[in-house]
Coordinates of C-alpha atoms in Angstrom, one line a residue:
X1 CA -252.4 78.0 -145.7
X2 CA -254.2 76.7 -142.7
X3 CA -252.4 76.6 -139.5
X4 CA -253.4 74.1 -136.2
X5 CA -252.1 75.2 -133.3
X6 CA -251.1 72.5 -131.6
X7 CA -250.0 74.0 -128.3
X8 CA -248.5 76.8 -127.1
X9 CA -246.8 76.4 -124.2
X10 CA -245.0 78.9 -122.0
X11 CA -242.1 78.4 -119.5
X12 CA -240.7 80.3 -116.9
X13 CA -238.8 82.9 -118.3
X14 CA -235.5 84.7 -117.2
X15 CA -236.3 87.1 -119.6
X16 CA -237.7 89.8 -117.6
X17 CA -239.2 92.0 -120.3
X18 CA -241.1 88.6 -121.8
X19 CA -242.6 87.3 -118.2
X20 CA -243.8 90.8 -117.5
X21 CA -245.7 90.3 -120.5
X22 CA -247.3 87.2 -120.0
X23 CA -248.1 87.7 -116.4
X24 CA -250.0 91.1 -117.3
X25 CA -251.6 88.5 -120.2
X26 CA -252.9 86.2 -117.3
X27 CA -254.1 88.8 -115.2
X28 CA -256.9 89.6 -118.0
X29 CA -260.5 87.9 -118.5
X30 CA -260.5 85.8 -121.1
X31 CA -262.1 86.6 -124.3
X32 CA -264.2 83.3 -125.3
X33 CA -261.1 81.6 -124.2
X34 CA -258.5 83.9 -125.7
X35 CA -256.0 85.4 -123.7
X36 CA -255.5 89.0 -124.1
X37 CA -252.2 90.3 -122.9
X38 CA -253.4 94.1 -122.3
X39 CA -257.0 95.4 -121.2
X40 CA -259.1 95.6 -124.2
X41 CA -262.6 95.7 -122.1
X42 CA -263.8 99.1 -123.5
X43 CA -263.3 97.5 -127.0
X44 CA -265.2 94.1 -126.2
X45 CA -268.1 96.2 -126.0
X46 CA -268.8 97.6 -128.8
X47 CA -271.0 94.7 -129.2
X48 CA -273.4 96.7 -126.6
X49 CA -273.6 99.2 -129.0
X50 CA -275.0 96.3 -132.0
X51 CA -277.1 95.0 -129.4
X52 CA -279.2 98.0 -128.4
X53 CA -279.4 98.6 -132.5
X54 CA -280.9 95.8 -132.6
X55 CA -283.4 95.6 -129.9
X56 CA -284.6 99.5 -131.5
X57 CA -284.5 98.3 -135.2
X58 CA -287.0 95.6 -134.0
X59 CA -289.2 97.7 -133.1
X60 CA -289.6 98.5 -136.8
X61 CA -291.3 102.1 -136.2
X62 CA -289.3 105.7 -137.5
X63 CA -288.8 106.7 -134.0
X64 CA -286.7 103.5 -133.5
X65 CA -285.2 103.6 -136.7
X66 CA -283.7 107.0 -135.6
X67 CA -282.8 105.7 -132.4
X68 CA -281.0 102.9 -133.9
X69 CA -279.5 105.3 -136.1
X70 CA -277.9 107.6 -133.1
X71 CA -276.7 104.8 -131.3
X72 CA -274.8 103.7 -134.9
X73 CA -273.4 107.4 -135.1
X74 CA -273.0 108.9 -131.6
X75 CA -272.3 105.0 -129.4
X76 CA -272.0 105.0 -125.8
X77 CA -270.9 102.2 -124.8
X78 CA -267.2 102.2 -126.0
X79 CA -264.5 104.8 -125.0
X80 CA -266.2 107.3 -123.2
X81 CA -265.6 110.8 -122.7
X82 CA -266.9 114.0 -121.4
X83 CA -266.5 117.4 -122.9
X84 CA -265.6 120.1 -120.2
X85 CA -265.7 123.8 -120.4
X86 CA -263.4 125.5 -118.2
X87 CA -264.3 128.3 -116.0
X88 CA -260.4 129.5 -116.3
X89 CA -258.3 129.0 -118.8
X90 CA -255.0 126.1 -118.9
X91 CA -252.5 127.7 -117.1
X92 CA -250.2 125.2 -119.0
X93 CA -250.0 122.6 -122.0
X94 CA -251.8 119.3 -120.9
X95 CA -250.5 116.4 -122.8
X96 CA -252.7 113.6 -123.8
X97 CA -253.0 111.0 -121.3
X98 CA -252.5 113.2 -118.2
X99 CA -254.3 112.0 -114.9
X100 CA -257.4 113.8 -114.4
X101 CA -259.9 113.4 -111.0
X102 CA -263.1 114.6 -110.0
X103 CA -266.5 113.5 -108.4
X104 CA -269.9 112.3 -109.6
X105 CA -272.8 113.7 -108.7
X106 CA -273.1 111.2 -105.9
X107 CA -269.7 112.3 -104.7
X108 CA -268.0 109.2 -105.6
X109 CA -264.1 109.6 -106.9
X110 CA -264.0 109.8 -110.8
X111 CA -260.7 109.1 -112.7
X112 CA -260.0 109.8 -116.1
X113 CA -257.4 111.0 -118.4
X114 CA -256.6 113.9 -121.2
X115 CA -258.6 112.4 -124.6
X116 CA -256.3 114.8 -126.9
X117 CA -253.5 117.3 -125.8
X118 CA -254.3 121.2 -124.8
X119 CA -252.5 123.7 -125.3
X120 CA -252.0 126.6 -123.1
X121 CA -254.7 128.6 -122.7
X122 CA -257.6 126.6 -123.7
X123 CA -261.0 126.5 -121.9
X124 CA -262.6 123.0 -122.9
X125 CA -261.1 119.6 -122.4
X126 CA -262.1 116.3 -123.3
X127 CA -261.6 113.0 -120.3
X128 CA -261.7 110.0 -120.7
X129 CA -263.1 107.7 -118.4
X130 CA -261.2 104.8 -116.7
X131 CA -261.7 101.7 -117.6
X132 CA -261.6 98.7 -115.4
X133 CA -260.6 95.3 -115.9
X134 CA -263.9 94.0 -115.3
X135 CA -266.1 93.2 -118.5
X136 CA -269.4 93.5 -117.2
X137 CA -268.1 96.9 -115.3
X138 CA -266.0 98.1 -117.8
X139 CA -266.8 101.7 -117.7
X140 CA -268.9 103.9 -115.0
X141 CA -270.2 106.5 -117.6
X142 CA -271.9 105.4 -120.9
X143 CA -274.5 108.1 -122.8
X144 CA -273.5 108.9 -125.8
X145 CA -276.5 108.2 -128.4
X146 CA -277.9 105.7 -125.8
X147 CA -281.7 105.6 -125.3
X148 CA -282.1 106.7 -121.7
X149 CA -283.1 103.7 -120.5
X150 CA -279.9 102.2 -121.4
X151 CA -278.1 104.9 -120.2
X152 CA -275.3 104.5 -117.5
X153 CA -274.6 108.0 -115.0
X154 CA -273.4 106.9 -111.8
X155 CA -269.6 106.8 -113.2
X156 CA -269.9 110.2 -115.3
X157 CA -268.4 113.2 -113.2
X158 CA -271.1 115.9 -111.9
X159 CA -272.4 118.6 -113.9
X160 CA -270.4 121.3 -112.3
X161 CA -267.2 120.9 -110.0
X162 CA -263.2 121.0 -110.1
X163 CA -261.1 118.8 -111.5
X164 CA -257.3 118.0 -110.8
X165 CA -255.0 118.1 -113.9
X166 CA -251.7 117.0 -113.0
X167 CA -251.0 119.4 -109.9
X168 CA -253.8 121.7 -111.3
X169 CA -257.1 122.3 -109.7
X170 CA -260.0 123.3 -112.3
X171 CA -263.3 124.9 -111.7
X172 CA -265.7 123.5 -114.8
X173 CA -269.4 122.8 -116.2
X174 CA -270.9 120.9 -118.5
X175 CA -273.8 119.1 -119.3
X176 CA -273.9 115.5 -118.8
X177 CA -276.9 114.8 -120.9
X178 CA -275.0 115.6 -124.3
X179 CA -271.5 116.0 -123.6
X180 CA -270.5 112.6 -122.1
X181 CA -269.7 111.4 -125.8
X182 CA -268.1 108.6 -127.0
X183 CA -265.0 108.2 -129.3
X184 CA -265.2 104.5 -130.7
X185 CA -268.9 103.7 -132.7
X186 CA -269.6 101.3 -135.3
X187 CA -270.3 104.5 -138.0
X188 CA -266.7 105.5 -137.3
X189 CA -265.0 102.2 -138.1
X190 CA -266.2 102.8 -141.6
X191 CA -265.9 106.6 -142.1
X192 CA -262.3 106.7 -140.7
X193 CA -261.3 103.6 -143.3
X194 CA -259.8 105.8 -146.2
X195 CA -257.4 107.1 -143.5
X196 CA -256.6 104.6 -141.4
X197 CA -256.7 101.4 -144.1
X198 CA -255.7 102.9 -147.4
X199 CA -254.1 106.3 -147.2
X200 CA -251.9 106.7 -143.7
X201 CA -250.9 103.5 -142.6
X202 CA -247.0 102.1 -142.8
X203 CA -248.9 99.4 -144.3
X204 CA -251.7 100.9 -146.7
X205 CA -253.3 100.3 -148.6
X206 CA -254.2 97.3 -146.5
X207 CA -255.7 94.3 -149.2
X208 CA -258.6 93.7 -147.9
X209 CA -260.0 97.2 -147.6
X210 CA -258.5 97.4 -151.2
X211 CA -260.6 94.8 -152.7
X212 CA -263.6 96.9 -151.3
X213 CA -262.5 100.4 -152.3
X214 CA -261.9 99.0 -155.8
X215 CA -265.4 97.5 -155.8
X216 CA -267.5 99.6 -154.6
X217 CA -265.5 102.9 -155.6
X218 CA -265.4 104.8 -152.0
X219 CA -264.0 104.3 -148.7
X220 CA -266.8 104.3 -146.1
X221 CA -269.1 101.9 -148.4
X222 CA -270.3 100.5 -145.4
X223 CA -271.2 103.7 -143.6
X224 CA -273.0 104.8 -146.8
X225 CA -274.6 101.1 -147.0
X226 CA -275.5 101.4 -143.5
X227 CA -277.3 105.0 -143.7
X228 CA -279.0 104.5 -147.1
X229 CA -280.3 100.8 -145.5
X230 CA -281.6 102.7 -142.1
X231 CA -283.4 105.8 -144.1
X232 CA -284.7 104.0 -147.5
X233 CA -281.9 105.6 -149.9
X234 CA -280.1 104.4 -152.5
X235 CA -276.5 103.9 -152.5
X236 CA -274.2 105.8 -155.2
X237 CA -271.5 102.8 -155.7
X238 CA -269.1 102.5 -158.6
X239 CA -270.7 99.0 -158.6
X240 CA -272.7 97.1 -156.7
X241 CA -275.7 99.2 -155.9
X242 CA -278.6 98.7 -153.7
X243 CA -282.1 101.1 -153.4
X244 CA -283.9 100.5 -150.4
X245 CA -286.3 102.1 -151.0
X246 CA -288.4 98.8 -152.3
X247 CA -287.8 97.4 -148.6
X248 CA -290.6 97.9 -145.8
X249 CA -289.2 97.4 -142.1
X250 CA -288.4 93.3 -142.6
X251 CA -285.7 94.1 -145.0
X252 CA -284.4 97.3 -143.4
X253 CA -283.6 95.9 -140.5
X254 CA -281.6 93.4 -142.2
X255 CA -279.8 95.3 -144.6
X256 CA -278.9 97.7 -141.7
X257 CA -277.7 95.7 -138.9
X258 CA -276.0 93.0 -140.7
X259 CA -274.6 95.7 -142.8
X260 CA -272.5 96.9 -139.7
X261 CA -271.6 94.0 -139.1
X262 CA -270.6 92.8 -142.0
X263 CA -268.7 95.7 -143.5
X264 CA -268.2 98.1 -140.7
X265 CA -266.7 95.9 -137.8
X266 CA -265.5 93.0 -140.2
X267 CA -263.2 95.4 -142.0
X268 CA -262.2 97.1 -138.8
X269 CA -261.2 93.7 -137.0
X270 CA -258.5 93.4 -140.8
X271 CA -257.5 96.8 -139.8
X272 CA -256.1 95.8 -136.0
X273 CA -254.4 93.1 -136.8
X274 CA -252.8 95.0 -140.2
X275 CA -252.0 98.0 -137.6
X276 CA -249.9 95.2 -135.3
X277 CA -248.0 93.9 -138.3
X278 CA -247.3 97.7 -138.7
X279 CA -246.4 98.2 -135.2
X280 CA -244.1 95.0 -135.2
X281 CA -242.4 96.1 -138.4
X282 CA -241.4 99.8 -136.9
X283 CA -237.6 99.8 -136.1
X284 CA -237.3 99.2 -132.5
X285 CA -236.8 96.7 -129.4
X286 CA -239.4 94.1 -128.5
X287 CA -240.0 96.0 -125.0
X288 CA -240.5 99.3 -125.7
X289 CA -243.4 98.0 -128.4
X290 CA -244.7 94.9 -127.3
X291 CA -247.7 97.0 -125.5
X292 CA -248.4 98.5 -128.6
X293 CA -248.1 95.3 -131.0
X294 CA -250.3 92.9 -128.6
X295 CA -252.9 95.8 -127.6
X296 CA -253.6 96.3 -131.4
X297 CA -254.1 92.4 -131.7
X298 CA -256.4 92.3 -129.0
X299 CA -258.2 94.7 -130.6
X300 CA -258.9 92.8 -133.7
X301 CA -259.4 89.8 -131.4
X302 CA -262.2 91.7 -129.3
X303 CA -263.8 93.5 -132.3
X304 CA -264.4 89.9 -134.1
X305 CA -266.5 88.5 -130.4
X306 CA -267.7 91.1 -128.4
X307 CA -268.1 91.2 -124.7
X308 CA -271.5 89.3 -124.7
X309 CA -269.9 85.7 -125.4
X310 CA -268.0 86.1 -122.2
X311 CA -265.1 84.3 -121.1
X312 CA -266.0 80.8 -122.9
X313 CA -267.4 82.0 -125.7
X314 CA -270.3 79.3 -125.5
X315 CA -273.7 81.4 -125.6
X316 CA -275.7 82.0 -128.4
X317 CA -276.5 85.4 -127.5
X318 CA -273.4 87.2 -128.8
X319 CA -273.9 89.9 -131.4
X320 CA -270.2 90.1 -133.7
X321 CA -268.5 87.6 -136.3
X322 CA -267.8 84.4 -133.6
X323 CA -271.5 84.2 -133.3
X324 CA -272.2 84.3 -137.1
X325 CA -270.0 81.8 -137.9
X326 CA -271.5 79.4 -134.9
X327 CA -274.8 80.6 -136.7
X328 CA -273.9 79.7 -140.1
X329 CA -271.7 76.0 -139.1
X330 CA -275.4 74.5 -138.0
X331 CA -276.5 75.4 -141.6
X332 CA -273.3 73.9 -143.5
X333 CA -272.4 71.1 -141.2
X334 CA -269.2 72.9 -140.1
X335 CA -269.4 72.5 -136.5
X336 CA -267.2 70.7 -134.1
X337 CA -264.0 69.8 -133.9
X338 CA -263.3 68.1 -137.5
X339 CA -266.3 70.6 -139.1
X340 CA -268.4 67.9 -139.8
X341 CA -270.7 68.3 -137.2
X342 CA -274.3 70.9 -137.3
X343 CA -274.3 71.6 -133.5
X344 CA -271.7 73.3 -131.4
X345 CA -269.4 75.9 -132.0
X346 CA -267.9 76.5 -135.5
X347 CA -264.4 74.8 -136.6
X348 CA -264.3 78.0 -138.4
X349 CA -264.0 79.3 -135.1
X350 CA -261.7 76.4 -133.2
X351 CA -259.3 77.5 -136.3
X352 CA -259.6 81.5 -135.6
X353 CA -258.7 81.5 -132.2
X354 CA -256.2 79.3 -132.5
X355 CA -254.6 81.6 -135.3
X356 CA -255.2 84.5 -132.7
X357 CA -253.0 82.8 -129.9
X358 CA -250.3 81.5 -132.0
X359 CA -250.5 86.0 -133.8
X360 CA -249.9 86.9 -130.4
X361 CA -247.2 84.6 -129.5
X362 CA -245.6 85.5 -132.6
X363 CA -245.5 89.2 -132.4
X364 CA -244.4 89.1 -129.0
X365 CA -241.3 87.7 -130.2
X366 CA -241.0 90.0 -132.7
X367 CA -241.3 87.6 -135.4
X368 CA -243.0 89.5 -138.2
X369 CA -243.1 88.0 -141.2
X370 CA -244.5 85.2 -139.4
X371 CA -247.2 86.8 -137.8
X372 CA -248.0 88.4 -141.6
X373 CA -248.6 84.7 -142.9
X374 CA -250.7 84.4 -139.4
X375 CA -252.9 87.1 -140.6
X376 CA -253.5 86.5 -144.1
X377 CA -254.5 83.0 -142.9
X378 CA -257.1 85.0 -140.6
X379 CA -258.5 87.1 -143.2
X380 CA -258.9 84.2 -145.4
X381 CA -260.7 82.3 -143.2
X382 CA -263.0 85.1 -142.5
X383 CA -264.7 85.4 -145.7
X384 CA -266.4 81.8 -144.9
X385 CA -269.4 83.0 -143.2
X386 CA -270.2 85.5 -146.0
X387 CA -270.1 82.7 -148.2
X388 CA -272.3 80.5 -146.2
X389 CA -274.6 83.1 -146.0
X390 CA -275.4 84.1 -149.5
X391 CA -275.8 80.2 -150.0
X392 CA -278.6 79.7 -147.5
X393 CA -280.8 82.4 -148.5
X394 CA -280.2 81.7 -152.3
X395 CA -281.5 78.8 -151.7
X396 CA -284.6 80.0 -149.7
X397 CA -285.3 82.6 -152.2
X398 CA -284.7 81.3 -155.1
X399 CA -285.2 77.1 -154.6
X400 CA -287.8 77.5 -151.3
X401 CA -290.2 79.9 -153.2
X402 CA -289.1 83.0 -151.4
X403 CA -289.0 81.4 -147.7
X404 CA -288.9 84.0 -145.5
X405 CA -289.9 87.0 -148.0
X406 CA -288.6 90.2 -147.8
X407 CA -286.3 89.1 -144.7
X408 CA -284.8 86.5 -146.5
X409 CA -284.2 88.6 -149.6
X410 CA -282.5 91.4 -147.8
X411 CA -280.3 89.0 -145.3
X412 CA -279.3 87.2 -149.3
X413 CA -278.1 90.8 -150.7
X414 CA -276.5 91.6 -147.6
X415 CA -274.6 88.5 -147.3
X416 CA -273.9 89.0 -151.2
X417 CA -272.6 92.3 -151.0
X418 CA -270.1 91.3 -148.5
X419 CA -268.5 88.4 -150.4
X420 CA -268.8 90.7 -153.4
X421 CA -265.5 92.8 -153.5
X422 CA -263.6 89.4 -152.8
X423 CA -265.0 87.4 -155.8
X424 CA -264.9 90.8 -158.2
X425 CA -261.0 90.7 -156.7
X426 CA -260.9 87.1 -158.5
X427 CA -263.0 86.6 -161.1
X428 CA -265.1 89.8 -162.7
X429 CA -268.2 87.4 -164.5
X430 CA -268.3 85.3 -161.1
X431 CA -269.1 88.1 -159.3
X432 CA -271.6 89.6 -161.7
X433 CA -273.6 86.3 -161.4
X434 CA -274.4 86.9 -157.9
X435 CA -275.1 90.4 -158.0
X436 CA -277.7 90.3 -160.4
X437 CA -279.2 86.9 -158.7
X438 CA -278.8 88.6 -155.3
X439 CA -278.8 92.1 -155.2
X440 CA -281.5 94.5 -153.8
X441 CA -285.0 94.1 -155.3
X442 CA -283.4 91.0 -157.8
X443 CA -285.8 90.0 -160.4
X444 CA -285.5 86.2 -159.6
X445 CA -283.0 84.2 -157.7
X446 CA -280.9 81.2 -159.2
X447 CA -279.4 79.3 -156.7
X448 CA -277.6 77.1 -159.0
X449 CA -275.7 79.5 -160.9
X450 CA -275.0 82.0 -157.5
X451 CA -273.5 78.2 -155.7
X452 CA -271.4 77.7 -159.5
X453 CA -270.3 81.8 -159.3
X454 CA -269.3 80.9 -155.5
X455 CA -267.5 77.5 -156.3
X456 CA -265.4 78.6 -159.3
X457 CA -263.4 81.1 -157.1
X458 CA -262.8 79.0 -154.2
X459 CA -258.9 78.4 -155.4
X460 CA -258.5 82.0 -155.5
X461 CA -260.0 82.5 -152.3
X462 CA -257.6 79.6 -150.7
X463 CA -260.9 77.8 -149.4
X464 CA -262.1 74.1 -150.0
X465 CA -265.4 73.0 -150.4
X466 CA -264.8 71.4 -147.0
X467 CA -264.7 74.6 -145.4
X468 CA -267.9 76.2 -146.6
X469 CA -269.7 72.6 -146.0
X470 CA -273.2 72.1 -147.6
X471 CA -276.7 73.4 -146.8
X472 CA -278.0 70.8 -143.8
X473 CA -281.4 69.8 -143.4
X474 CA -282.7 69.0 -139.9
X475 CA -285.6 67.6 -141.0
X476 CA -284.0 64.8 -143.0
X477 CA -280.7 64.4 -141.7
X478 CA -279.2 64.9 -144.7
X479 CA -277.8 68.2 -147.1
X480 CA -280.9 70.0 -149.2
X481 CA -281.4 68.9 -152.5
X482 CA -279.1 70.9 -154.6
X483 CA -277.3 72.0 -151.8
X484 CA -274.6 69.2 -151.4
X485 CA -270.9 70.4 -150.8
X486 CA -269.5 70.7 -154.0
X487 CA -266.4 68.0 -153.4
X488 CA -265.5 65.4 -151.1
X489 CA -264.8 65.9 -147.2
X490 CA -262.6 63.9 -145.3
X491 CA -260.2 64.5 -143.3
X492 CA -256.5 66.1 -144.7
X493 CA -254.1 64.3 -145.9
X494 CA -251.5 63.4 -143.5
X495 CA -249.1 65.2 -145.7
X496 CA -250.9 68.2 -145.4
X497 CA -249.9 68.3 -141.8
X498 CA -246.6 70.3 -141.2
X499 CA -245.6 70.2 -137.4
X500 CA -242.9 72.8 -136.6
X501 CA -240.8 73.1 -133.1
X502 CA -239.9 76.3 -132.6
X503 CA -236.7 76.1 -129.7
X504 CA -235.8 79.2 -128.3
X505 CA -233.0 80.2 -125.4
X506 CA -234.3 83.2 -123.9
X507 CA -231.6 84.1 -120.9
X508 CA -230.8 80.4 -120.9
X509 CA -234.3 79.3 -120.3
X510 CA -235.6 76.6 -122.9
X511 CA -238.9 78.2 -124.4
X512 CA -240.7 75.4 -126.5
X513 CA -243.8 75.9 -128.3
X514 CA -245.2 73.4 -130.9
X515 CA -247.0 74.7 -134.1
X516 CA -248.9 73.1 -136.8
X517 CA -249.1 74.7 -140.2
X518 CA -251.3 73.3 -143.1
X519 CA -250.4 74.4 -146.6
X520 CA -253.6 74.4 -149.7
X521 CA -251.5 73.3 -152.4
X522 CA -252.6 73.8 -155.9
X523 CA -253.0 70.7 -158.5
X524 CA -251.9 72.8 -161.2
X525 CA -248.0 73.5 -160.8
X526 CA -249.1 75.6 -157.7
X527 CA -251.1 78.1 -159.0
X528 CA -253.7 80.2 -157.5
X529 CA -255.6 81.3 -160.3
X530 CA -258.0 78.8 -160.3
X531 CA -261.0 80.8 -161.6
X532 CA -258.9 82.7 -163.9
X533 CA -258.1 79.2 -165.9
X534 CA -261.9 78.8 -165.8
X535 CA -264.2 81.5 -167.1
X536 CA -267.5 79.0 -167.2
X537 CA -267.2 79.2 -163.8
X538 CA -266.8 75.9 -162.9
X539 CA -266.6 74.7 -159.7
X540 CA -263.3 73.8 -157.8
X541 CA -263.4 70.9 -155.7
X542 CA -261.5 69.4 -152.8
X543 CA -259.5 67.2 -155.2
X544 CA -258.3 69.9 -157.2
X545 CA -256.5 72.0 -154.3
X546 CA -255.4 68.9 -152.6

C-alpha cells in the first residue's frame, strides 16, 4: 500500500493538550523539511559519528582503521556523558533525570542531568549533558572515541569541582580525556537489537529484525559484519557469510561503512518507529504519552537523515539513508516528483517523508492501527535502495568487466547482503542466486540472473518495477543495455488513488486533514505470494500487481 499525503493541515485547536503539542512541534528546526514535534538534535547527529568514520577509513592505513573503529564503538557525538567519581558519598537516592550543574574549565555554567539512578551511598555518577535546540550546537561536550582533532571540550564540566544535585553540593574528579563517554554509537544500535527488537519489546519480535535474525542466525549481524569488515575476519553467519580477508583497503572501506549503514542504523530507524506503535498501543490517555509516542518517531525520522542535510534536506553531502536513496534515484531514473526523472531528490524520498508527517499526525491522535499500516508502508519502501544497489554494481561487475574492481565488488555484496534476509524471507532459491553471484570474493557475477532473482520477489516485497526504475545511462540518455525496468511505467491508475477526509471535532473545533492512500493490488485474487507461484523466478511486472 502506498500512501500520498495530500495535506495535512492543522487548525486552531481548543483542545489544549493537542495545541501544546503542535506549538512545541513548530518551535523545532526542521529535519529536511519534517517537523519534529520534540527535540531530537542529539539523535540527528549520529550522522557526525558516520562522517568522521569515513573521512579515517579513507585514509586506508591500520592506524585509521582503528580510529574508525573507536569512533564505531565508543561515538562522541550523540548523547554525551561524563563519568564522575565522588569525593563523598550520595547522601541520598538520585533518581534518573535529576538536574545537575557545574562549570567547565573556562568557568562557564554546565547543566546536565542523572544518566541512570543512584542509590544511596554511591560514589560515581554518570551526567548527561544538555542539549540544545540548535543542530549545529547541539551539545557543548563531545569526546568519546573522537580523534582529537574532532574533539569538542568547551561544554564538558572541569576536571575537578562541585556539582549541585538537586539541593546537594558535590565535591568530584574525573578525567575528561576518557570519561566524557557517550551512550548512543552506531556499534550499539546493532548489539542492543536482540533486546530491544526481538526479545523485550511489547511488540517483539519486530518483522523486520526477524527476517534478519532468521537469515543470518544472530542478532547483532551487523555489529559482527561491521567488525569482521574493519579487521579482515570472517563472519560466522547461519547463512550468508562473507571473509574479508580477500579485500585490501578499497573493499574494506566499503564493506565497513556501508555496512553501518546499511544494517546498523537501517534496522535501528524500524526499531523507533516499532517502539512508537508500542508506545501508542500501551493503555493510557493521549497526553500523558504523546511525548513519548512522537519523541520515538522522531527518532526513527532523525536516524533515517542525519543532521548534515539540514533543514531542506537538499545537499548532497548527507551521510544516512535520505542521501542513499537521492544517490541511487540518479542511477534508476527515480528522481522527482513522478520518479521518472535522474536528477533531484528521490520520489522514494518525496513518499517517505510524507509517510513520516502523516505517522506523526496519526499517533498523535492516538490512532494506532493506522499508524501500524503507516509504518509497514515505511519499511516497505525502504528496502528500494538496497535493491537499486545490488543492481548497479551487478551490472559493473559482472556486465562492465569489473568496473570499479575491488570497490565495486565489495559496495555489490554489501548492497546484497542487505536485501538478503528480505528475499530469503520470500523466496529461498531467489535469494541463493544472489548470494552466490554477489557475495564476498564471488567467482563471477551474472547480472541477468541476480536482476531475474530481484524481479521474481517484487510481489512479495509490495514493490513495482516502477519503484526500483532501471539502470540510467548519462552518456546516452537512455537505460544500459540489459538494464531496462522490467515492466511498464506510467503513471497509477486513477483508481489506484483513494482520497480519504478524516473530520474531527476536537472541543468543537473542526480539525480537517486530507489523506491519500494507494493500495498494490494483486492480479491473482489478491495474493501476495507472487514468487511463491513462481519458482523459475520469473519476473513480476507492473501489469501483474496492477
Amino acid at each position: 500500500m502506498k500512501f500520498s499525503l495530500l495535506a495535512l493541515a492543522s487548525l486552531s485547536l481548543a483542545n489544549a493538550g493537542v495545541s501544546d503539542s503542535l506549538r512545541r512541534r513548530l518551535s523545532f528546526e526542521k529535519i529536511a523539511g519534517y517537523s519534529p514535534g520534540t527535540q531530537v538534535t542529539d539523535h540527528c547527529a549520529i550522522d557526525l559519528d558516520q562522517n568522521l568514520i569515513e573521512i579515517e577509513l579513507s585514509k586506508q592505513t591500520d592506524s585509521s582503521f582503528q580510529a574508525a573503529e573507536q569512533i564505531y564503538n565508543q561515538g562522541g557525538s550523540s548523547k554525551s556523558y561524563a563519568e564522575l567519581t565522588l569525593n563523598n558519598p550520595l547522601f541520598s537516592t538520585v533518581e534518573e533525570g535529576t538536574l545537575i550543574q557545574g562549570e567547565a574549565s573556562n568557568g562557564l555554567d554546565v547543566n546536565g542531568k542523572a544518566y541512570g539512578t543512584y542509590v544511596q551511598g554511591s560514589t560515581v555518577i554518570r551526567m548527561s549533558y544538555q542539549t540544545s535546540d540548535d543542530q549545529d550546537n547541539h551539545v557543548g561536550c563531545m569526546v568519546g572515541g573522537l580523534p582529537l582533532s574532532n574533539q569538542k571540550t568547551d561544554g564538558c564540566l572541569a576536571n575537578v569541582g562541585t556539582i549541585s544535585v538537586g539541593a546537594t553540593n558535590y565535591s568530584y574528579e574525573y578525567d575528561p580525556t576518557t570519561q566524557n563517554k557517550n551512550g548512543r554509537t552506531i556499534a550499539g544500535f546493532s548489539e542492543v537489537a536482540g533486546e530491544k527488537m526481538r526479545l523485550t519489546c511489547d511488540g517483539c519480535p519486530y518483522k523486520d529484525h526477524q527476517y534478519f535474525y532468521e537469515y543470518y542466525g544472530i542478532d547483532d549481524y551487523g555489529h559482527q559484519w561491521v567488525t569482521a569488515a574493519l579487521n579482515g575476519k570472517e563472519t560466522s553467519f547461519v547463512r550468508g557469510n562473507a571473509d574479508f580477508s580477500v579485500y585490501g583497503y578499497d573493499g574494506k572501506v566499503e564493506a565497513a561503512k556501508k555496512g553501518m549503514l546499511f544494517f546498523n542504523i537501517f534496522m535501528y530507524v524500524i526499531r523507533e518507529f516499532e517502539d512508537a506503535l508500542d508506545d501508542c498501543d500501551r493503555d493510557c490517555e493521549v497526553e500523558d504519552c504523546n511525548d513519548d509516542v512522537v519523541h520515538s518517531w522522531d527518532e526513527g525520522v532523525c536516524f533515517y537523515t542525519g543532521s548534515i542535510e539540514g533543514q531542506d534536506g537538499v545537499t548532497k553531502d548527507g551521510k544516512l539513508l535520505h542521501q542513499l536513496a537521492d544517490k541511487r534515484c540518479h542511477d534508476f531514473k527515480t528522481c522527482g516528483k513522478n520518479g521518472d526523472e535522474n536528477e533531484g531528490n528521490a520520489k522514494l524520498n518525496s513518499d517517505l517523508f510524507d509517510l513520516f508527517a502523516l505517522g506523526n499526525f496519526q499517533l498523535q491522535g492516538k490512532k494506532c492501527d493506522e499508524a501500524r499500516g503507516t509504518v509497514s508502508e515505511i519499511t516497505r519502501l525502504m528496502y528500494i535502495p538496497f535493491i537499486q544497489g545490488t543492481l548497479r554494481y551487478a551490472y559493473r561487475v559482472g556486465e562492465l568487466n569489473g568496473d570499479g574492481g575491488e570497490k565495486s565488488a565489495a559496495e555489490g555484496a554489501v548492497f546484497a547482503a542487505a536485501i538478503l534476509p528480505r528475499v530469503y524471507a520470500a523466496n529461498q532459491d531467489a535469494a541463493e542466486v544472489i548470494y552466490e553471484n554477489m557475495k564476498v570474493g564471488a567467482n563471477k557475477t551474472n547480472f541477468v540472473e541476480v536482476k531475474k532473482a530481484l524481479e521474481s520477489v517484487y510481489g512479495d516485497l509490495g514493490l513495482k518495477c516502477s519503484d526500483v526504475g532501471g539502470l540510467w545511462n548519462d552518456g546516452i540518455n537512455d537505460y544500459w543495455e540489459g538494464g531496462e525496468p522490467c515492466g511498464p511505467i506510467g503513471d497509477m491508475d486513477d483508481e489506484d488513488l483513494l482520497i480519504v477526509s478524516v473530520v474531527a471535532a476536537l472541543g468543537g473545533i473542526i480539525f480537517v486533514s486530507i489523506l491519500a492512500a494507494c493500495f498494490v493490488r494483486n492480479a491473482a485474487g489478491g495474493s501476495t505470494t507472487v514468487a511463491a507461484k513462481q519458482p523459475d523466478l520469473q519476473p513480476t511486472t507492473d501489469a501483474e500487481l496492477s
